[in-house]
Amino acid sequence: MMKIDFSGLEQNASLRGNPNELLSGLSTAPEFQIPNTNDFDGFQKESIQMVKPAKGTTTLAFIFKEGVMVAADSRASMGGYISSQSVKKIIEINPHMLGTMAGGAADCQFWHRNLGIKCRLHELANKRRISVTGASKLLANILYSYRGMGLSVGTMIAGWDEKGPGLYYVDSEGGRLKGTRFSVGSGSPYAYGVLDSGYHYDMSVEEAAELARRAIYHATFRDGASGGVVSVYHVGPNGWKKLSGDDVGELHYTYYPVEPTTIEQEMAEVSVS
Amino acid sequence: MTKEHANWSPYDNNGGTCVAIAGADYCVVAADTRMSSGYNILTRDYSKITQLADKCAMASSGFQADVRALQKHLEARHLIYQHQHNKQMSTPAMAQLLSNTLYYKRFFPYYAFNVLGGLDGEGKGCVFTYDAVGSYERVGYSSQGSGSTLIMPFLDNQLKSPSPLLLPAKDAVTPLSESEALDLVKTCFASATERDIYTGDKLEIVVLNAKGTRREYMELRKD
């Protein structure tokens, strides 16, 4: 019999008994209903097909001298259909920590919001801000307990705590990796190419932002599932700040401006004479 | 021994299309009234729109039994909220409630594709669009359902505004007037009805503005 770890949803005990199903969601967290089938995996596979969560993305984050740079595109696709070009893939967990979204949009949104709540509770209980290590561990443990149930989350937790800048990669398989450079999503191979070749630890904030922007732009150029707007955020000792949001279509022409060709000029001369 | 899989599915798709458009001081939420199952039309007169609060309406296409259960759940939660807080829920709050309600059935989803429309705290129009498991986004306009792939490109062409992710952040609401937006919605559905078999019969439009809520109907092709 499967036991599901609901510690991710636990809050303080209710003040008075609430046997009512509707009210039970108010003082304690509502529970996840499970379908009553023999073939749970098959059901989940089918319902995922039916529901088809939005995925396909490019996100990246890296640590450098001045902190952490985080960037992402904004396209959400359902199969071949672009369901949105303006998805917020960089999630503001709290003023000092950011999370990125890749995989199932609802999974990432919900669990990042839940992580923000737990980080706040940690602050209230311990009178100090939670570390990036701690926050990523909280998320990783929750995702591990739902392992095999079909959640699709590929996220990076970036923040600045007492130990300095911190960056962790956490996924729905239960993986958690500490590192200095990550890119997640269908466009990540393209982003890695640009990011790895241009990276120096001693970059300035502007250089790092431009590198992140270019890496995402090139991924959107080659990957059909990535596109929209490149958002770039910087996490410094005083928290995160959004540096830019640029439409990828317009960015193309700033990197590769159109020049008039000589043939066109010749034609113009002929028609005048 | 090959395993026999169930022929019975708890879900069905009743078709239909929903659209919502946000304006500077109004919001339009519209849906057709056809309910189908496969090639059969079950009824021509089924409302997919429900008014959740004074300034908030939701339109949902997909499996109407799940939609009805979802509407009842939200209406009940709103009533509890009113008892506890002595005021109506704001549209952004209702939007998050809907998202959480959908996600709590993550492993047995509501087969409902929703658009939520209403007026925010400042009286500006806002539209929230959802997937079936609760991921949501505030947008200036949206469509969901069987005709959405036909309607969305048209709305993008007519209404597309600068992305809210650009810096500095720009407003997502359309500069159109209320009557222009209504005409646009009617045009959308007339076109979608031509090319989508699950959309048609009648169009129900709910308009929310500072004066209150009103409903309008328009006949669509019944074939």
Coordinates of C-alpha atoms in Angstrom, one line a residue:
Chain A
M1 CA 0.0 0.0 0.0
M2 CA 1.5 3.3 -1.0
K3 CA 2.1 5.8 1.7
I4 CA 2.4 9.4 0.5
D5 CA 4.4 11.9 2.5
F6 CA 2.1 14.8 3.2
S7 CA 4.7 16.7 5.3
G8 CA 5.0 19.1 2.4
L9 CA 1.4 20.3 3.1
E10 CA 1.3 20.1 6.9
Q11 CA 0.5 23.2 8.8
N12 CA 0.0 23.7 12.5
A13 CA -2.8 21.6 14.1
S14 CA -6.3 22.9 13.8
L15 CA -7.9 24.9 16.6
R16 CA -11.1 22.9 16.6
G17 CA -12.2 19.7 14.9
N18 CA -13.3 20.2 11.3
P19 CA -14.8 17.0 10.0
N20 CA -16.4 18.9 7.1
E21 CA -14.8 18.1 3.8
L22 CA -15.2 21.6 2.5
L23 CA -13.9 23.3 5.6
S24 CA -11.0 20.8 6.0
G25 CA -9.0 22.7 3.5
L26 CA -8.9 25.8 5.7
S27 CA -7.1 25.0 8.9
T28 CA -5.2 21.9 7.7
A29 CA -4.0 21.3 4.2
P30 CA -6.3 19.4 1.9
E31 CA -5.2 15.9 0.9
F32 CA -4.5 14.6 -2.5
Q33 CA -7.3 12.4 -3.7
I34 CA -6.1 9.2 -5.4
P35 CA -8.1 7.4 -8.0
N36 CA -9.4 3.9 -7.0
T37 CA -7.9 1.8 -9.8
N38 CA -5.8 -1.3 -9.9
D39 CA -3.5 0.2 -12.5
F40 CA -2.4 3.5 -10.9
D41 CA 0.6 3.9 -13.3
G42 CA -1.5 3.3 -16.4
F43 CA -4.1 5.8 -15.2
Q44 CA -1.5 8.4 -14.5
K45 CA 0.1 7.9 -17.9
E46 CA -3.3 8.3 -19.6
S47 CA -4.3 11.3 -17.6
I48 CA -1.0 12.9 -18.3
Q49 CA -1.6 12.4 -22.0
M50 CA -5.1 13.9 -21.7
V51 CA -4.0 16.8 -19.5
K52 CA -0.7 17.3 -21.4
P53 CA 1.1 19.7 -19.0
A54 CA 3.0 22.5 -20.7
K55 CA 6.8 21.9 -21.0
G56 CA 9.7 22.6 -23.3
T57 CA 11.8 25.5 -22.1
T58 CA 15.3 26.9 -21.6
T59 CA 16.4 28.1 -18.2
L60 CA 19.9 28.8 -16.9
A61 CA 21.7 30.0 -13.8
F62 CA 25.3 30.5 -12.9
I63 CA 27.4 31.8 -10.1
F64 CA 30.1 34.4 -10.7
K65 CA 32.0 37.0 -8.7
E66 CA 29.1 39.3 -8.2
G67 CA 26.5 36.7 -7.2
V68 CA 24.1 34.5 -9.2
M69 CA 22.7 35.3 -12.7
V70 CA 19.4 33.6 -13.6
A71 CA 17.7 33.7 -17.0
A72 CA 14.8 32.0 -18.7
D73 CA 12.6 32.1 -21.8
S74 CA 8.8 32.4 -21.5
R75 CA 7.2 29.9 -23.9
A76 CA 4.8 27.2 -22.8
S77 CA 4.0 24.5 -25.3
M78 CA 1.3 21.7 -25.2
G79 CA 2.5 19.3 -27.8
G80 CA 2.9 21.4 -30.9
Y81 CA 0.6 24.2 -29.8
I82 CA 2.1 27.3 -28.1
S83 CA -0.2 27.8 -25.2
S84 CA 1.5 30.9 -23.9
Q85 CA 4.4 33.3 -24.8
S86 CA 4.4 35.1 -21.5
V87 CA 4.9 32.5 -18.8
K88 CA 6.8 33.6 -15.7
K89 CA 9.5 30.9 -15.5
I90 CA 11.6 32.7 -12.8
I91 CA 9.6 32.4 -9.6
E92 CA 10.2 34.8 -6.8
I93 CA 10.2 32.5 -3.7
N94 CA 11.2 35.3 -1.4
P95 CA 13.1 38.6 -1.8
H96 CA 16.4 36.7 -1.6
M97 CA 15.7 33.5 -3.5
L98 CA 14.6 32.6 -7.0
G99 CA 13.4 29.4 -8.5
T100 CA 13.3 28.4 -12.2
M101 CA 10.5 26.5 -13.9
A102 CA 11.0 23.6 -16.3
G103 CA 8.7 20.6 -16.9
G104 CA 5.1 20.7 -15.7
A105 CA 4.0 24.4 -15.2
A106 CA 1.5 23.6 -12.5
D107 CA 3.9 21.3 -10.7
C108 CA 6.6 24.0 -10.6
Q109 CA 4.2 26.8 -9.7
F110 CA 2.5 24.9 -6.9
W111 CA 5.6 23.5 -5.3
H112 CA 7.6 26.7 -5.5
R113 CA 4.7 28.6 -3.8
N114 CA 4.7 25.8 -1.2
L115 CA 8.5 26.2 -0.7
G116 CA 8.0 30.0 -0.3
I117 CA 5.6 29.3 2.5
K118 CA 7.9 26.8 4.2
C119 CA 10.8 29.3 3.9
R120 CA 8.7 32.0 5.6
L121 CA 7.7 29.6 8.4
H122 CA 11.4 28.7 8.9
E123 CA 12.2 32.4 9.3
L124 CA 9.4 32.8 11.8
A125 CA 10.4 29.7 13.8
N126 CA 14.2 30.3 13.7
K127 CA 14.4 34.1 13.6
R128 CA 16.8 33.9 10.6
R129 CA 16.5 33.5 6.9
I130 CA 16.7 30.0 5.5
S131 CA 19.9 29.0 3.6
V132 CA 19.8 28.0 -0.1
T133 CA 21.0 24.6 1.0
G134 CA 18.1 24.2 3.4
A135 CA 15.5 25.5 0.9
S136 CA 16.7 23.2 -1.9
K137 CA 16.7 20.3 0.5
L138 CA 13.1 21.0 1.6
L139 CA 12.0 21.0 -2.0
A140 CA 14.1 17.9 -3.0
N141 CA 12.7 15.9 -0.1
I142 CA 9.1 16.7 -1.1
L143 CA 9.7 15.8 -4.7
Y144 CA 11.4 12.6 -3.7
S145 CA 8.4 11.5 -1.7
Y146 CA 6.2 11.9 -4.8
R147 CA 8.8 10.1 -7.0
G148 CA 7.2 7.9 -9.6
M149 CA 3.8 9.6 -9.4
G150 CA 4.3 11.6 -12.6
L151 CA 5.4 15.0 -11.3
S152 CA 7.6 16.8 -13.8
V153 CA 9.9 19.4 -12.2
G154 CA 13.4 20.5 -13.2
T155 CA 14.2 23.6 -11.2
M156 CA 17.2 25.6 -10.0
I157 CA 17.1 27.3 -6.6
A158 CA 19.3 30.4 -6.6
G159 CA 19.9 32.7 -3.7
W160 CA 22.4 34.6 -1.5
D161 CA 22.7 33.5 2.1
E162 CA 25.3 33.8 4.9
K163 CA 27.7 31.5 3.0
G164 CA 27.5 33.7 -0.1
P165 CA 25.8 32.9 -3.5
G166 CA 24.2 29.5 -3.7
L167 CA 22.9 27.5 -6.6
Y168 CA 21.2 24.1 -6.5
Y169 CA 19.6 22.0 -9.2
V170 CA 16.5 20.0 -8.0
D171 CA 14.4 17.6 -10.1
S172 CA 11.3 15.5 -9.7
E173 CA 13.3 12.2 -9.9
G174 CA 14.6 13.3 -6.4
G175 CA 18.0 14.6 -7.7
R176 CA 19.7 17.5 -6.0
L177 CA 23.0 18.9 -7.2
K178 CA 25.1 21.8 -5.9
G179 CA 26.9 23.6 -8.7
T180 CA 28.1 26.8 -10.3
R181 CA 26.6 26.5 -13.8
F182 CA 23.3 24.9 -14.8
S183 CA 20.9 24.9 -17.7
V184 CA 17.6 23.0 -17.7
G185 CA 15.1 22.3 -20.5
S186 CA 14.8 21.2 -24.1
G187 CA 17.0 24.2 -25.2
S188 CA 19.7 23.6 -22.6
P189 CA 22.3 22.1 -24.9
Y190 CA 22.2 25.2 -27.0
A191 CA 22.4 27.4 -23.9
Y192 CA 25.3 25.4 -22.5
G193 CA 27.3 25.9 -25.7
V194 CA 27.1 29.7 -25.5
L195 CA 27.3 29.9 -21.7
D196 CA 30.3 27.6 -21.3
S197 CA 32.4 29.3 -24.0
G198 CA 31.8 32.8 -22.7
Y199 CA 32.0 32.2 -18.9
H200 CA 34.6 33.8 -16.7
Y201 CA 34.3 34.0 -12.9
D202 CA 35.4 37.6 -12.9
M203 CA 32.7 39.0 -15.1
S204 CA 30.9 42.2 -14.2
V205 CA 27.1 42.2 -13.7
E206 CA 26.5 43.7 -17.2
E207 CA 28.8 41.2 -18.9
A208 CA 27.2 38.3 -17.0
A209 CA 23.7 39.5 -17.9
E210 CA 24.6 39.8 -21.6
L211 CA 26.1 36.3 -21.5
A212 CA 22.9 34.9 -20.0
R213 CA 20.7 36.8 -22.4
R214 CA 22.7 35.6 -25.4
A215 CA 22.7 32.0 -24.2
I216 CA 18.9 32.0 -23.9
Y217 CA 18.5 33.8 -27.2
H218 CA 20.5 31.2 -29.0
A219 CA 18.5 28.4 -27.4
T220 CA 15.3 30.0 -28.5
F221 CA 16.7 30.4 -32.0
R222 CA 17.4 26.7 -32.4
D223 CA 14.8 25.1 -30.1
G224 CA 11.2 25.2 -31.2
A225 CA 9.9 24.7 -27.7
S226 CA 11.6 27.8 -26.4
G227 CA 10.8 31.4 -27.2
G228 CA 8.9 34.5 -26.2
V229 CA 10.7 36.9 -23.8
V230 CA 14.2 36.5 -22.2
S231 CA 14.1 37.5 -18.5
V232 CA 17.3 38.1 -16.7
Y233 CA 17.6 38.3 -13.0
H234 CA 20.6 39.0 -10.7
V235 CA 20.8 37.8 -7.1
G236 CA 23.2 39.9 -5.0
P237 CA 23.8 40.2 -1.3
N238 CA 20.7 42.4 -0.9
G239 CA 18.4 40.1 -2.8
W240 CA 17.3 39.6 -6.4
K241 CA 16.7 42.3 -9.0
K242 CA 15.2 41.9 -12.4
L243 CA 17.6 43.3 -14.9
S244 CA 15.9 42.9 -18.3
G245 CA 13.1 41.4 -20.3
D246 CA 13.6 41.4 -24.0
D247 CA 11.5 40.0 -26.8
V248 CA 13.5 37.3 -28.6
G249 CA 12.3 38.4 -32.0
E250 CA 13.6 41.9 -31.5
L251 CA 16.8 40.6 -29.9
H252 CA 17.6 38.7 -33.1
Y253 CA 17.8 42.0 -35.1
T254 CA 20.0 43.7 -32.5
Y255 CA 22.4 40.8 -32.8
Y256 CA 22.1 40.3 -36.5
P257 CA 21.0 43.6 -38.1
V258 CA 19.7 43.4 -41.7
E259 CA 22.0 45.1 -44.2
P260 CA 20.8 46.1 -47.7
T261 CA 22.5 43.9 -50.3
T262 CA 24.4 45.2 -53.3
I263 CA 21.9 43.7 -55.8
E264 CA 19.2 45.9 -54.5
Q265 CA 21.4 48.9 -54.9
E266 CA 22.1 48.1 -58.5
M267 CA 18.4 47.7 -59.3
A268 CA 17.8 51.2 -57.8
E269 CA 20.4 52.7 -60.1
V270 CA 19.0 51.1 -63.2
S271 CA 15.5 52.4 -62.6
V272 CA 16.7 56.0 -62.1
S273 CA 18.5 56.2 -65.5
Chain B
M1 CA -1.5 -13.6 -20.0
T2 CA -2.1 -10.1 -21.4
K3 CA -3.7 -7.7 -18.9
E4 CA -7.1 -6.5 -19.9
H5 CA -7.4 -2.7 -19.6
A6 CA -10.6 -0.9 -18.5
N7 CA -12.9 0.1 -21.3
W8 CA -14.5 2.5 -19.1
S9 CA -13.0 6.0 -18.6
P10 CA -14.1 8.3 -15.8
Y11 CA -13.8 11.2 -18.3
D12 CA -15.6 12.5 -21.3
N13 CA -15.2 15.6 -23.4
N14 CA -18.3 17.7 -23.9
G15 CA -16.5 20.2 -26.2
G16 CA -17.2 23.8 -26.4
T17 CA -15.1 27.0 -26.4
C18 CA -14.6 29.8 -23.9
V19 CA -13.1 33.3 -24.4
A20 CA -12.4 36.1 -22.0
I21 CA -11.1 39.6 -22.7
A22 CA -10.0 42.2 -20.2
G23 CA -10.4 46.0 -20.7
A24 CA -9.5 49.1 -18.9
D25 CA -12.6 49.0 -16.7
Y26 CA -14.6 46.0 -17.9
C27 CA -14.2 42.3 -18.5
V28 CA -16.0 40.1 -21.0
V29 CA -16.4 36.4 -20.4
A30 CA -18.1 34.3 -23.2
A31 CA -18.8 30.7 -24.0
D32 CA -20.9 28.8 -26.5
T33 CA -23.9 26.7 -25.1
R34 CA -23.5 23.5 -27.0
M35 CA -22.8 20.3 -25.1
S36 CA -21.7 17.3 -27.1
S37 CA -20.5 13.8 -26.6
G38 CA -18.6 12.4 -29.5
Y39 CA -20.7 13.2 -32.6
N40 CA -23.9 13.6 -30.6
I41 CA -25.3 16.9 -29.4
L42 CA -26.6 16.4 -25.9
T43 CA -28.2 19.9 -25.6
R44 CA -28.0 23.3 -27.3
D45 CA -28.7 25.3 -24.2
Y46 CA -26.1 24.5 -21.5
S47 CA -24.3 27.4 -19.7
K48 CA -20.6 27.0 -19.2
I49 CA -20.3 30.3 -17.3
T50 CA -20.7 30.7 -13.6
Q51 CA -20.6 33.9 -11.6
L52 CA -18.3 33.1 -8.6
A53 CA -18.4 36.6 -7.0
D54 CA -19.8 40.1 -7.7
K55 CA -16.9 40.9 -9.9
C56 CA -15.7 37.5 -11.0
A57 CA -17.0 35.0 -13.5
M58 CA -15.5 31.7 -14.7
A59 CA -16.1 29.9 -18.0
S60 CA -14.9 26.3 -18.4
S61 CA -14.9 23.8 -21.2
G62 CA -14.0 20.2 -21.1
F63 CA -15.9 17.5 -19.1
Q64 CA -19.0 19.3 -17.8
A65 CA -19.5 17.0 -14.9
D66 CA -16.1 17.9 -13.5
V67 CA -16.8 21.6 -14.4
R68 CA -20.0 21.5 -12.4
A69 CA -18.3 19.9 -9.4
L70 CA -15.5 22.5 -9.6
Q71 CA -18.1 25.4 -9.8
K72 CA -19.9 24.0 -6.7
H73 CA -16.7 23.6 -4.8
L74 CA -15.6 27.2 -5.5
E75 CA -19.1 28.7 -4.8
A76 CA -19.1 26.9 -1.4
R77 CA -15.6 28.1 -0.6
H78 CA -16.6 31.6 -1.6
L79 CA -19.6 31.5 0.8
I80 CA -17.3 30.4 3.6
Y81 CA -14.9 33.2 2.8
Q82 CA -17.8 35.7 2.9
H83 CA -18.9 34.4 6.3
Q84 CA -15.4 34.6 7.7
H85 CA -14.3 37.9 6.2
N86 CA -17.5 39.8 5.7
K87 CA -16.6 40.7 2.1
Q88 CA -16.5 39.3 -1.4
M89 CA -13.4 37.6 -2.6
S90 CA -11.3 39.6 -5.0
T91 CA -10.6 38.2 -8.5
P92 CA -6.9 37.6 -7.9
A93 CA -7.7 35.7 -4.7
M94 CA -10.3 33.6 -6.5
A95 CA -7.7 33.0 -9.2
Q96 CA -5.3 31.5 -6.7
L97 CA -8.1 29.5 -5.0
L98 CA -9.0 28.0 -8.4
S99 CA -5.3 27.1 -9.0
N100 CA -5.0 25.4 -5.7
T101 CA -8.3 23.6 -6.1
L102 CA -7.2 22.2 -9.5
Y103 CA -3.8 21.2 -8.2
Y104 CA -5.2 19.3 -5.2
K105 CA -6.6 16.9 -7.8
R106 CA -3.2 16.6 -9.5
F107 CA -3.4 12.8 -9.5
F108 CA -7.0 12.6 -10.6
P109 CA -7.5 15.8 -12.5
Y110 CA -10.6 17.9 -13.1
Y111 CA -10.9 17.7 -16.9
A112 CA -11.8 21.3 -17.0
F113 CA -10.1 24.1 -19.1
N114 CA -10.9 27.4 -17.4
V115 CA -10.8 31.0 -18.0
L116 CA -11.5 33.3 -15.1
G117 CA -12.5 37.0 -15.8
G118 CA -13.3 39.9 -13.6
L119 CA -12.3 43.2 -12.1
D120 CA -9.3 43.5 -9.9
G121 CA -9.0 45.6 -6.7
E122 CA -8.6 48.8 -8.8
G123 CA -11.5 48.1 -11.0
K124 CA -9.4 47.1 -14.0
G125 CA -10.3 44.1 -16.1
C126 CA -8.3 41.0 -15.5
V127 CA -8.3 37.6 -17.1
F128 CA -6.6 34.4 -15.8
T129 CA -6.0 31.4 -17.9
Y130 CA -5.5 27.9 -16.6
D131 CA -4.4 24.4 -17.7
A132 CA -6.2 21.4 -16.3
V133 CA -4.0 21.0 -13.3
G134 CA -3.9 24.5 -12.1
S135 CA -1.0 26.4 -13.6
Y136 CA -2.2 29.9 -14.2
E137 CA -1.2 33.3 -15.5
R138 CA -2.8 36.7 -15.6
V139 CA -3.3 37.8 -19.2
G140 CA -5.2 40.4 -21.2
Y141 CA -7.2 37.8 -23.1
S142 CA -7.5 34.1 -23.5
S143 CA -9.5 31.3 -25.0
Q144 CA -9.8 27.6 -24.0
G145 CA -11.6 24.6 -25.4
S146 CA -12.1 22.9 -28.7
G147 CA -12.2 26.1 -30.7
S148 CA -9.3 27.8 -28.9
T149 CA -6.7 26.9 -31.5
L150 CA -8.9 28.7 -34.1
I151 CA -9.6 31.8 -31.9
M152 CA -6.3 32.4 -30.2
P153 CA -4.3 33.4 -33.3
F154 CA -7.1 35.8 -34.3
L155 CA -7.1 37.4 -30.8
D156 CA -3.3 37.6 -30.9
N157 CA -3.6 39.4 -34.2
Q158 CA -6.2 41.9 -32.9
L159 CA -5.3 42.3 -29.3
K160 CA -1.7 41.3 -28.8
S161 CA 0.0 43.7 -26.3
P162 CA 3.6 43.9 -25.2
S163 CA 4.5 41.0 -22.9
P164 CA 4.1 41.7 -19.2
L165 CA 7.6 40.2 -18.8
L166 CA 9.3 43.1 -20.6
L167 CA 11.0 45.7 -18.5
P168 CA 9.5 48.2 -17.7
A169 CA 6.4 46.2 -17.2
K170 CA 3.4 47.2 -19.3
D171 CA -0.3 46.8 -18.9
A172 CA -1.9 43.7 -20.5
V173 CA -5.4 45.1 -20.9
T174 CA -6.8 46.0 -24.3
P175 CA -7.4 49.6 -25.2
L176 CA -10.6 48.6 -26.9
S177 CA -14.0 49.9 -25.6
E178 CA -16.6 47.6 -24.2
S179 CA -18.7 47.5 -27.3
E180 CA -15.7 46.9 -29.6
A181 CA -14.6 44.0 -27.4
L182 CA -18.1 42.6 -27.5
D183 CA -18.1 42.8 -31.3
L184 CA -14.7 41.1 -31.4
V185 CA -16.0 38.2 -29.2
K186 CA -19.1 37.7 -31.4
T187 CA -16.8 37.7 -34.5
C188 CA -14.5 35.1 -32.8
F189 CA -17.4 32.7 -32.1
A190 CA -19.0 33.1 -35.5
S191 CA -15.8 32.1 -37.1
A192 CA -15.0 29.3 -34.7
T193 CA -18.5 27.9 -35.3
E194 CA -17.8 27.6 -39.0
R195 CA -14.8 25.4 -38.5
D196 CA -15.2 23.5 -35.2
I197 CA -17.9 20.9 -35.0
Y198 CA -18.1 21.2 -31.2
T199 CA -18.8 25.0 -31.2
G200 CA -22.1 26.5 -32.1
D201 CA -25.9 26.8 -31.2
K202 CA -25.8 29.9 -29.0
L203 CA -23.2 32.3 -27.5
E204 CA -23.6 33.5 -24.0
I205 CA -21.7 36.6 -23.0
V206 CA -21.2 37.9 -19.4
V207 CA -20.0 41.5 -19.1
L208 CA -18.6 42.7 -15.8
N209 CA -18.0 46.4 -15.2
A210 CA -18.4 49.0 -12.4
K211 CA -22.1 49.1 -13.0
G212 CA -22.5 45.4 -12.3
T213 CA -23.0 42.3 -14.4
R214 CA -25.1 41.8 -17.5
R215 CA -25.7 38.8 -19.8
E216 CA -26.2 38.8 -23.5
Y217 CA -27.0 36.1 -26.0
M218 CA -26.4 35.6 -29.7
E219 CA -27.5 32.9 -32.0
L220 CA -24.9 30.8 -33.7
R221 CA -25.1 28.2 -36.5
K222 CA -26.8 25.1 -35.3
D223 CA -25.2 22.6 -37.7

